[in-house]
CSV table of C-alpha atoms in Angstrom, one decimal:
chain,number,residue,atom,x,y,z
A,1,UNK,CA,-121.5,73.4,2.0
A,2,UNK,CA,-124.4,71.5,0.4
A,3,UNK,CA,-124.5,67.2,1.1
A,4,UNK,CA,-126.6,65.0,0.3
A,5,UNK,CA,-127.8,61.9,2.4
A,6,UNK,CA,-129.1,59.3,1.4
A,7,UNK,CA,-130.8,55.8,2.7
A,8,UNK,CA,-132.8,52.9,2.0
A,9,UNK,CA,-133.1,49.0,0.9
A,10,UNK,CA,-130.4,47.6,-0.6
A,11,UNK,CA,-132.0,44.1,-1.4
A,12,UNK,CA,-135.4,44.1,-2.9
A,13,UNK,CA,-136.9,41.1,-4.7
A,14,UNK,CA,-138.8,41.1,-7.8
A,15,UNK,CA,-141.8,42.7,-8.0
A,16,UNK,CA,-141.1,44.8,-4.9
A,17,UNK,CA,-140.9,48.8,-4.4
A,18,UNK,CA,-137.7,50.4,-4.6
A,19,UNK,CA,-137.5,53.6,-1.7
A,20,UNK,CA,-134.9,55.9,-1.2
A,21,UNK,CA,-134.8,58.7,0.4
A,22,UNK,CA,-132.5,61.8,0.5
A,23,UNK,CA,-132.1,64.4,2.9
A,24,UNK,CA,-130.3,67.8,2.1
A,25,UNK,CA,-127.8,69.5,4.0
A,26,UNK,CA,-126.6,73.0,3.8
A,27,UNK,CA,-128.1,75.5,1.3
A,28,UNK,CA,-131.4,76.7,0.0
A,29,UNK,CA,-133.8,73.8,-0.6
A,30,UNK,CA,-135.9,75.9,-3.0
A,31,UNK,CA,-133.8,77.0,-5.6
A,32,UNK,CA,-133.0,74.4,-6.9
A,33,UNK,CA,-134.7,71.0,-8.7
A,34,UNK,CA,-133.8,67.7,-6.6
A,35,UNK,CA,-133.4,64.9,-8.9
A,36,UNK,CA,-132.2,60.8,-9.5
A,37,UNK,CA,-130.0,59.1,-11.3
A,38,UNK,CA,-128.9,55.2,-11.9
A,39,UNK,CA,-126.1,53.5,-12.9
A,40,UNK,CA,-125.9,49.7,-13.3
A,41,UNK,CA,-123.1,47.7,-12.5
A,42,UNK,CA,-120.6,48.5,-15.1
A,43,UNK,CA,-122.8,50.7,-17.3
A,44,UNK,CA,-123.4,54.0,-18.0
A,45,UNK,CA,-125.4,56.7,-16.2
A,46,UNK,CA,-129.5,57.0,-16.5
A,47,UNK,CA,-131.2,59.8,-15.1
A,48,UNK,CA,-134.6,59.3,-13.2
A,49,UNK,CA,-136.5,62.1,-13.5
A,50,UNK,CA,-136.7,65.4,-11.0
A,51,UNK,CA,-138.9,67.5,-8.8
A,52,UNK,CA,-139.0,71.0,-7.7
A,53,UNK,CA,-139.9,72.8,-4.3
A,54,UNK,CA,-142.9,73.1,-5.1
A,55,UNK,CA,-143.7,69.8,-6.4
A,56,UNK,CA,-143.4,69.4,-10.4
A,57,UNK,CA,-141.9,66.8,-11.8
A,58,UNK,CA,-140.5,65.0,-14.5
A,59,UNK,CA,-139.5,61.9,-15.7
A,60,UNK,CA,-137.4,59.3,-18.1
A,61,UNK,CA,-140.3,58.6,-20.5
A,62,UNK,CA,-138.6,54.5,-20.2
A,63,UNK,CA,-139.4,54.9,-16.4
A,64,UNK,CA,-142.7,57.4,-16.5
A,65,UNK,CA,-145.1,54.3,-15.5
A,66,UNK,CA,-143.0,52.9,-12.6
A,67,UNK,CA,-141.5,56.0,-11.0
A,68,UNK,CA,-142.8,58.5,-8.0
A,69,UNK,CA,-140.4,61.4,-7.4
A,70,UNK,CA,-142.3,63.2,-3.9
A,71,UNK,CA,-140.5,66.4,-1.9
A,72,UNK,CA,-141.1,67.0,1.8
A,73,UNK,CA,-140.0,70.7,2.2
A,74,UNK,CA,-140.8,70.8,5.7
A,75,UNK,CA,-137.6,68.2,6.4
A,76,UNK,CA,-135.3,68.8,2.8
A,77,UNK,CA,-136.3,65.5,2.1
A,78,UNK,CA,-137.1,64.5,-1.4
A,79,UNK,CA,-137.8,60.1,-2.2
A,80,UNK,CA,-137.7,57.5,-4.7
A,81,UNK,CA,-140.4,55.2,-5.7
A,82,UNK,CA,-139.9,52.2,-8.2
A,83,UNK,CA,-142.5,50.2,-8.5
A,84,UNK,CA,-142.4,46.2,-9.4
A,85,UNK,CA,-138.4,45.8,-10.0
A,86,UNK,CA,-136.7,43.3,-11.8
A,87,UNK,CA,-133.1,42.6,-12.1
A,88,UNK,CA,-132.7,45.3,-15.0
A,89,UNK,CA,-133.6,48.0,-11.8
A,90,UNK,CA,-130.2,46.3,-10.2
A,91,UNK,CA,-127.6,49.9,-9.9
A,92,UNK,CA,-126.1,52.2,-7.9
A,93,UNK,CA,-128.7,55.3,-7.9
A,94,UNK,CA,-127.7,58.2,-7.1
A,95,UNK,CA,-129.5,61.3,-5.5
A,96,UNK,CA,-128.5,64.9,-7.1
A,97,UNK,CA,-128.7,68.4,-7.1
A,98,UNK,CA,-129.9,69.9,-10.0
A,99,UNK,CA,-129.6,73.7,-11.6
A,100,UNK,CA,-131.7,74.6,-14.2
A,101,UNK,CA,-133.0,77.6,-16.7
A,102,UNK,CA,-132.5,79.8,-20.0
A,103,UNK,CA,-129.2,80.6,-21.4
A,104,UNK,CA,-128.9,81.9,-24.4
A,105,UNK,CA,-132.3,80.7,-25.6
A,106,UNK,CA,-131.7,77.5,-24.1
A,107,UNK,CA,-132.9,75.6,-21.6
A,108,UNK,CA,-130.5,74.0,-19.3
A,109,UNK,CA,-130.2,71.2,-16.7
A,110,UNK,CA,-127.2,70.4,-14.9
A,111,UNK,CA,-126.0,68.3,-11.6
A,112,UNK,CA,-123.8,69.9,-9.6
A,113,UNK,CA,-123.9,68.6,-6.2
A,114,UNK,CA,-124.5,64.3,-6.0
A,115,UNK,CA,-124.8,61.9,-3.4
A,116,UNK,CA,-122.6,59.0,-2.7
A,117,UNK,CA,-124.8,56.4,-4.3
A,118,UNK,CA,-126.5,53.1,-3.0
A,119,UNK,CA,-126.7,49.5,-4.0
A,120,UNK,CA,-129.6,48.4,-4.9
A,121,UNK,CA,-129.8,44.9,-5.8
A,122,UNK,CA,-132.9,43.2,-7.4
A,123,UNK,CA,-132.8,39.1,-6.3
A,124,UNK,CA,-134.8,36.0,-5.9
B,1,UNK,CA,-135.1,60.3,-27.2
B,2,UNK,CA,-131.9,61.9,-27.8
B,3,UNK,CA,-129.0,60.4,-28.8
B,4,UNK,CA,-125.8,61.3,-27.5
B,5,UNK,CA,-122.8,59.7,-29.2
B,6,UNK,CA,-119.0,59.5,-27.3
B,7,UNK,CA,-116.0,57.0,-28.3
B,8,UNK,CA,-115.5,54.3,-25.5
B,9,UNK,CA,-112.2,55.0,-24.6
B,10,UNK,CA,-109.4,58.2,-25.5
B,11,UNK,CA,-105.5,57.7,-25.0
B,12,UNK,CA,-103.3,60.4,-23.8
B,13,UNK,CA,-99.6,60.6,-23.2
B,14,UNK,CA,-98.5,62.3,-19.5
B,15,UNK,CA,-98.3,66.1,-19.9
B,16,UNK,CA,-100.7,66.0,-23.5
B,17,UNK,CA,-103.6,67.4,-24.4
B,18,UNK,CA,-106.7,64.6,-24.6
B,19,UNK,CA,-109.9,65.7,-26.4
B,20,UNK,CA,-113.3,63.6,-25.9
B,21,UNK,CA,-116.0,64.4,-28.1
B,22,UNK,CA,-119.9,64.3,-27.2
B,23,UNK,CA,-122.2,64.0,-31.0
B,24,UNK,CA,-125.8,64.9,-30.9
B,25,UNK,CA,-128.1,66.0,-33.5
B,26,UNK,CA,-127.7,70.0,-33.5
B,27,UNK,CA,-125.9,69.7,-30.3
B,28,UNK,CA,-124.8,72.8,-30.7
B,29,UNK,CA,-128.0,74.5,-30.2
B,30,UNK,CA,-128.4,72.9,-26.5
B,31,UNK,CA,-126.1,73.6,-23.1
B,32,UNK,CA,-123.8,70.8,-23.1
B,33,UNK,CA,-122.3,69.6,-19.4
B,34,UNK,CA,-119.4,67.0,-18.9
B,35,UNK,CA,-118.9,64.9,-15.6
B,36,UNK,CA,-116.0,62.6,-14.6
B,37,UNK,CA,-116.5,59.9,-12.6
B,38,UNK,CA,-113.8,57.8,-11.1
B,39,UNK,CA,-113.8,54.1,-9.9
B,40,UNK,CA,-116.2,53.8,-6.9
B,41,UNK,CA,-117.3,57.5,-6.6
B,42,UNK,CA,-120.0,59.4,-7.6
B,43,UNK,CA,-119.7,61.9,-10.7
B,44,UNK,CA,-118.5,65.0,-10.3
B,45,UNK,CA,-119.5,68.5,-12.4
B,46,UNK,CA,-116.3,69.6,-14.7
B,47,UNK,CA,-117.5,71.9,-16.9
B,48,UNK,CA,-121.6,72.9,-17.5
B,49,UNK,CA,-123.4,75.2,-19.9
B,50,UNK,CA,-120.5,73.9,-22.9
B,51,UNK,CA,-117.3,76.3,-21.4
B,52,UNK,CA,-117.4,77.5,-18.1
B,53,UNK,CA,-115.8,75.4,-15.4
B,54,UNK,CA,-117.5,75.4,-11.6
B,55,UNK,CA,-114.8,76.6,-8.6
B,56,UNK,CA,-112.5,74.2,-7.8
B,57,UNK,CA,-112.0,72.2,-11.2
B,58,UNK,CA,-108.5,72.9,-12.4
B,59,UNK,CA,-108.2,75.7,-15.6
B,60,UNK,CA,-106.8,72.4,-17.2
B,61,UNK,CA,-110.5,71.3,-18.0
B,62,UNK,CA,-111.8,73.0,-21.9
B,63,UNK,CA,-114.9,72.5,-23.2
B,64,UNK,CA,-116.9,74.1,-26.4
B,65,UNK,CA,-119.6,73.3,-28.8
B,66,UNK,CA,-120.1,73.8,-32.4
B,67,UNK,CA,-122.8,72.3,-35.1
B,68,UNK,CA,-122.9,69.0,-34.0
B,69,UNK,CA,-119.8,68.2,-31.7
B,70,UNK,CA,-119.3,69.6,-28.0
B,71,UNK,CA,-115.7,68.6,-26.9
B,72,UNK,CA,-114.1,68.3,-23.8
B,73,UNK,CA,-110.3,69.0,-23.6
B,74,UNK,CA,-107.6,67.9,-21.0
B,75,UNK,CA,-104.5,69.5,-21.1
B,76,UNK,CA,-101.4,69.1,-19.8
B,77,UNK,CA,-103.3,65.7,-18.5
B,78,UNK,CA,-102.1,64.2,-15.2
B,79,UNK,CA,-102.3,60.6,-14.0
B,80,UNK,CA,-105.4,61.7,-11.9
B,81,UNK,CA,-107.1,62.6,-14.4
B,82,UNK,CA,-108.1,59.2,-15.7
B,83,UNK,CA,-111.4,58.9,-15.4
B,84,UNK,CA,-115.1,57.7,-16.8
B,85,UNK,CA,-115.8,61.0,-18.5
B,86,UNK,CA,-120.1,61.6,-19.3
B,87,UNK,CA,-121.3,64.6,-21.4
B,88,UNK,CA,-125.2,65.2,-20.8
B,89,UNK,CA,-128.0,67.8,-22.6
B,90,UNK,CA,-131.5,68.3,-21.9
B,91,UNK,CA,-134.5,67.4,-24.3
B,92,UNK,CA,-137.6,67.4,-24.6
B,93,UNK,CA,-138.4,67.7,-20.6
B,94,UNK,CA,-135.2,64.8,-20.4
B,95,UNK,CA,-131.6,65.2,-19.0
B,96,UNK,CA,-129.9,62.5,-21.2
B,97,UNK,CA,-126.1,61.0,-20.6
B,98,UNK,CA,-124.1,60.2,-23.4
B,99,UNK,CA,-122.7,56.1,-22.8
B,100,UNK,CA,-118.9,57.5,-21.3
B,101,UNK,CA,-115.8,57.8,-22.4
B,102,UNK,CA,-112.6,56.1,-20.3
B,103,UNK,CA,-110.2,58.7,-20.4
B,104,UNK,CA,-106.0,56.4,-20.0
B,105,UNK,CA,-103.3,58.5,-19.1
B,106,UNK,CA,-100.1,56.9,-20.3
């Protein structure tokens, strides 16, 4: 059974860089893409981006200029860096495993395993 | 940007059927997925690719998708189904979530 364990700094000051890492335990690392999703307090889910085992990435256009997602296949880790944070980046950040591909001529992407989430607060 | 519209809240009597909608332009031409999120917990996938249930999800959860509306149906609603539900699609190399619907079981 796949489990995702995530960690990183939970309190940042404005303009600092958010850094989170997620380790994948169990299952095949190479058969999926690995994603980050965040949820501001009391609000809905926002997709941040994804990386596959070969290092190809996709990012939310609204965050693309500040986001880097990387992967270390040797240790089954993937990481999120978000630069120049502000109070608007305060949220619970989830790492996740995604399945994707083509079905009935349409591309699909869905998240089937989630980490427990890390609360990140940006405050001066 | 692809917009997904969900009602803020839906109420259902215990044991009855609830329908949660997710509206989007030609959403019937996309694969729609649904997540359940209870307070303080990570989301859980309950329906993928319109109408498929992951293992462990009760048959009471079902999905459909046509034209401009996808629907999550919760039959024989139980108190434990009370949660926020989010739809999600993929468009232009980006994953989009609906704003979420709070399901209340009365």
